[in-house]
Short mmCIF file of C-alpha atoms in Angstrom, two decimals:
data_model
loop_
_atom_site.label_atom_id
_atom_site.label_comp_id
_atom_site.label_asym_id
_atom_site.label_seq_id
_atom_site.Cartn_x
_atom_site.Cartn_y
_atom_site.Cartn_z
CA UNK A 1 83.66 129.68 41.82
CA UNK A 2 82.45 133.11 42.91
CA UNK A 3 84.69 134.84 45.42
CA UNK A 4 83.42 134.74 48.98
CA UNK A 5 82.58 137.99 50.76
CA UNK A 6 85.43 139.71 52.55
CA UNK A 7 85.54 138.75 56.25
CA UNK A 8 84.54 141.53 58.66
CA UNK A 9 87.34 143.46 60.37
CA UNK A 10 88.86 142.08 63.57
CA UNK A 11 86.51 142.36 66.54
CA UNK A 12 88.99 144.44 68.57
CA UNK A 13 88.14 147.45 66.39
CA UNK A 14 84.83 147.70 68.27
CA UNK A 15 86.72 148.33 71.53
CA UNK A 16 88.24 151.64 70.39
CA UNK A 17 85.62 154.20 71.48
CA UNK A 18 84.67 152.39 74.73
CA UNK A 19 88.34 152.05 75.76
CA UNK A 20 88.82 155.79 75.19
CA UNK A 21 85.70 156.50 77.26
CA UNK A 22 86.90 154.18 80.04
CA UNK A 23 90.25 155.98 80.15
CA UNK A 24 88.49 159.31 80.49
CA UNK A 25 86.33 157.90 83.30
CA UNK A 26 89.39 156.52 85.08
CA UNK A 27 90.89 160.00 85.21
CA UNK A 28 87.84 161.19 87.13
CA UNK A 29 87.28 158.25 89.47
CA UNK A 30 88.31 154.57 89.64
CA UNK A 31 85.41 152.30 88.75
CA UNK A 32 86.43 148.66 89.11
CA UNK A 33 83.14 147.22 87.83
CA UNK A 34 83.36 149.12 84.56
CA UNK A 35 86.96 148.05 84.12
CA UNK A 36 86.09 144.43 84.93
CA UNK A 37 83.36 144.33 82.28
CA UNK A 38 85.61 146.06 79.77
CA UNK A 39 88.31 143.50 80.57
CA UNK A 40 85.79 140.77 79.79
CA UNK A 41 85.17 142.37 76.40
CA UNK A 42 88.90 142.42 75.68
CA UNK A 43 89.14 138.74 76.67
CA UNK A 44 86.24 137.82 74.35
CA UNK A 45 87.89 139.66 71.46
CA UNK A 46 91.22 137.94 72.12
CA UNK A 47 89.59 134.49 72.10
CA UNK A 48 87.66 135.32 68.92
CA UNK A 49 90.80 136.41 67.10
CA UNK A 50 92.66 133.23 68.13
CA UNK A 51 89.75 131.15 66.78
CA UNK A 52 89.63 133.22 63.58
CA UNK A 53 93.37 132.77 63.01
CA UNK A 54 93.17 129.00 63.57
CA UNK A 55 90.20 128.81 61.21
CA UNK A 56 92.15 130.66 58.51
CA UNK A 57 95.01 128.17 58.89
CA UNK A 58 92.56 125.27 58.55
CA UNK A 59 91.11 126.87 55.40
CA UNK A 60 94.59 127.17 53.89
CA UNK A 61 95.21 123.45 54.52
CA UNK A 62 91.92 122.41 52.90
CA UNK A 63 91.41 124.78 49.92
CA UNK A 64 88.26 122.90 48.85
CA UNK A 65 86.65 123.92 52.17
CA UNK A 66 87.86 127.54 52.07
CA UNK A 67 84.35 129.05 51.55
CA UNK A 68 83.22 127.42 54.81
CA UNK A 69 86.38 128.41 56.68
CA UNK A 70 86.03 132.03 55.55
CA UNK A 71 82.39 131.99 56.61
CA UNK A 72 83.46 130.60 60.01
CA UNK A 73 85.90 133.49 60.42
CA UNK A 74 83.14 135.93 59.50
CA UNK A 75 80.73 134.38 62.03
CA UNK A 76 83.33 134.41 64.84
CA UNK A 77 84.31 138.03 64.20
CA UNK A 78 80.76 139.31 63.78
CA UNK A 79 79.52 137.69 66.99
CA UNK A 80 82.74 138.63 68.80
CA UNK A 81 82.34 142.25 67.74
CA UNK A 82 78.71 142.25 68.93
CA UNK A 83 79.59 140.69 72.30
CA UNK A 84 82.54 143.04 72.80
CA UNK A 85 80.33 146.01 71.93
CA UNK A 86 77.69 144.86 74.42
CA UNK A 87 80.20 144.46 77.24
CA UNK A 88 81.86 147.75 76.36
CA UNK A 89 78.55 149.62 76.35
CA UNK A 90 77.70 148.12 79.74
CA UNK A 91 81.12 149.20 81.04
CA UNK A 92 80.65 152.77 79.85
CA UNK A 93 77.07 152.93 81.15
CA UNK A 94 78.13 151.70 84.60
CA UNK A 95 81.15 153.97 84.56
CA UNK A 96 79.02 157.02 83.86
CA UNK A 97 76.67 156.01 86.67
CA UNK A 98 73.62 155.70 84.41
CA UNK A 99 72.49 152.40 85.90
CA UNK A 100 68.86 152.79 84.81
CA UNK A 101 70.04 152.58 81.19
CA UNK A 102 71.71 149.16 81.65
CA UNK A 103 68.58 147.09 80.73
CA UNK A 104 68.14 149.09 77.50
CA UNK A 105 71.83 148.69 76.68
CA UNK A 106 71.63 144.93 77.32
CA UNK A 107 68.55 144.64 75.08
CA UNK A 108 70.30 146.57 72.29
CA UNK A 109 73.39 144.38 72.71
CA UNK A 110 71.44 141.13 72.44
CA UNK A 111 69.76 142.49 69.31
CA UNK A 112 73.21 143.14 67.83
CA UNK A 113 74.30 139.60 68.71
CA UNK A 114 71.15 138.16 67.10
CA UNK A 115 71.72 140.16 63.90
CA UNK A 116 75.42 139.21 63.79
CA UNK A 117 74.53 135.53 64.29
CA UNK A 118 71.92 135.65 61.51
CA UNK A 119 74.38 137.21 59.07
CA UNK A 120 77.05 134.66 60.05
CA UNK A 121 74.69 131.71 59.64
CA UNK A 122 73.64 132.97 56.22
CA UNK A 123 77.31 133.15 55.19
CA UNK A 124 77.93 129.63 56.48
CA UNK A 125 74.97 128.34 54.46
CA UNK A 126 76.32 130.06 51.36
CA UNK A 127 79.77 128.58 52.03
CA UNK A 128 78.35 125.05 52.30
CA UNK A 129 76.45 125.52 49.05
CA UNK A 130 79.62 126.77 47.35
CA UNK A 131 81.51 123.64 48.46
CA UNK A 132 78.70 121.38 47.20
CA UNK A 133 78.58 123.26 43.89
CA UNK A 134 82.26 122.49 43.25
CA UNK A 135 81.69 118.74 43.60
CA UNK A 136 82.95 118.32 47.17
CA UNK A 137 79.56 117.65 48.73
CA UNK A 138 80.79 114.46 50.41
CA UNK A 139 83.20 116.53 52.53
CA UNK A 140 80.31 118.49 54.04
CA UNK A 141 77.76 115.67 54.28
CA UNK A 142 75.62 116.15 57.38
CA UNK A 143 76.88 119.66 58.03
CA UNK A 144 74.42 122.50 58.28
CA UNK A 145 75.02 126.14 59.09
CA UNK A 146 74.54 125.46 62.81
CA UNK A 147 74.26 121.70 63.38
CA UNK A 148 75.72 118.40 62.23
CA UNK A 149 73.16 115.63 61.63
CA UNK A 150 74.32 112.41 59.96
CA UNK A 151 72.68 109.07 60.79
CA UNK A 152 75.37 107.21 58.86
CA UNK A 153 78.14 108.60 61.08
CA UNK A 154 78.57 106.62 64.35
CA UNK A 155 80.65 109.40 65.97
CA UNK A 156 79.14 111.57 68.69
CA UNK A 157 81.79 114.29 68.34
CA UNK A 158 82.85 115.47 64.87
CA UNK A 159 85.28 118.22 63.77
CA UNK A 160 83.83 121.62 62.96
CA UNK A 161 84.16 122.84 59.40
CA UNK A 162 83.84 126.57 60.01
CA UNK A 163 85.81 126.85 63.22
CA UNK A 164 88.14 125.24 65.71
CA UNK A 165 87.14 122.29 67.85
CA UNK A 166 84.41 119.66 67.79
CA UNK A 167 80.64 119.69 67.47
CA UNK A 168 77.94 117.15 68.28
CA UNK A 169 76.30 114.77 65.84
CA UNK A 170 72.64 115.41 66.67
CA UNK A 171 71.58 112.23 64.88
CA UNK A 172 73.11 110.37 67.85
CA UNK A 173 70.90 110.15 71.01
CA UNK A 174 73.92 110.61 73.31
CA UNK A 175 74.42 114.09 71.83
CA UNK A 176 71.14 115.27 73.34
CA UNK A 177 72.17 113.97 76.76
CA UNK A 178 75.49 115.85 76.50
CA UNK A 179 73.71 119.03 75.41
CA UNK A 180 71.29 118.76 78.34
CA UNK A 181 74.24 118.30 80.73
CA UNK A 182 75.94 121.42 79.33
CA UNK A 183 72.76 123.47 79.79
CA UNK A 184 71.89 122.27 83.30
CA UNK A 185 74.90 123.89 85.00
CA UNK A 186 74.55 127.48 83.67
CA UNK A 187 70.75 127.47 83.79
CA UNK A 188 70.83 125.98 87.27
CA UNK A 189 73.22 128.71 88.37
CA UNK A 190 70.89 131.40 87.02
CA UNK A 191 67.90 129.85 88.80
CA UNK A 192 69.81 129.61 92.10
CA UNK A 193 70.94 133.24 91.79
CA UNK A 194 67.40 134.46 91.06
CA UNK A 195 65.94 132.47 93.96
CA UNK A 196 68.68 133.75 96.28
CA UNK A 197 68.10 137.40 95.32
CA UNK A 198 64.32 137.00 95.59
CA UNK A 199 64.58 135.46 99.07
CA UNK A 200 66.79 138.32 100.30
CA UNK A 201 64.35 140.93 99.02
CA UNK A 202 61.51 139.48 101.12
#
């Protein structure tokens, strides 16, 4: 079996320059919004590293699934690094008072997240293929890089291979109802916020 690519470095490395910039800004003037956003980035990185550590432990327990576990660590760290970088850039931009640059920074950040996700998904696909090539295809039956679809599995929730927690079996109709319920709350909140802001501007 070919060795899997080395996982990317921990996501907290991406916080180095922005933290230094935030400290310099704090010496000049206290900016609670910048610090709040930067704190969010630190929280995201902490969560990502906990997930990555748990995924490594799972990979050690199931050596035959190690290519998928390593790919899951890579995906978590890549996306975590991109999200932390986005929040850190927003913090620095706000802290410097360059508010007109925030939309450009957000666009660049979402591009980074999209690229990180694409690289992570490609690694997960390669990990699944590596497991199938070693004769353990039954262990990953129904699993894709992003979704689990298995008509022969009656479960709605199934364990993730490349990470911690559960995922939905999208061959089950109930899964689509659950997904819709998860999306209604955040999307509804965004719609309410937009309508509220628009009504105040009139």
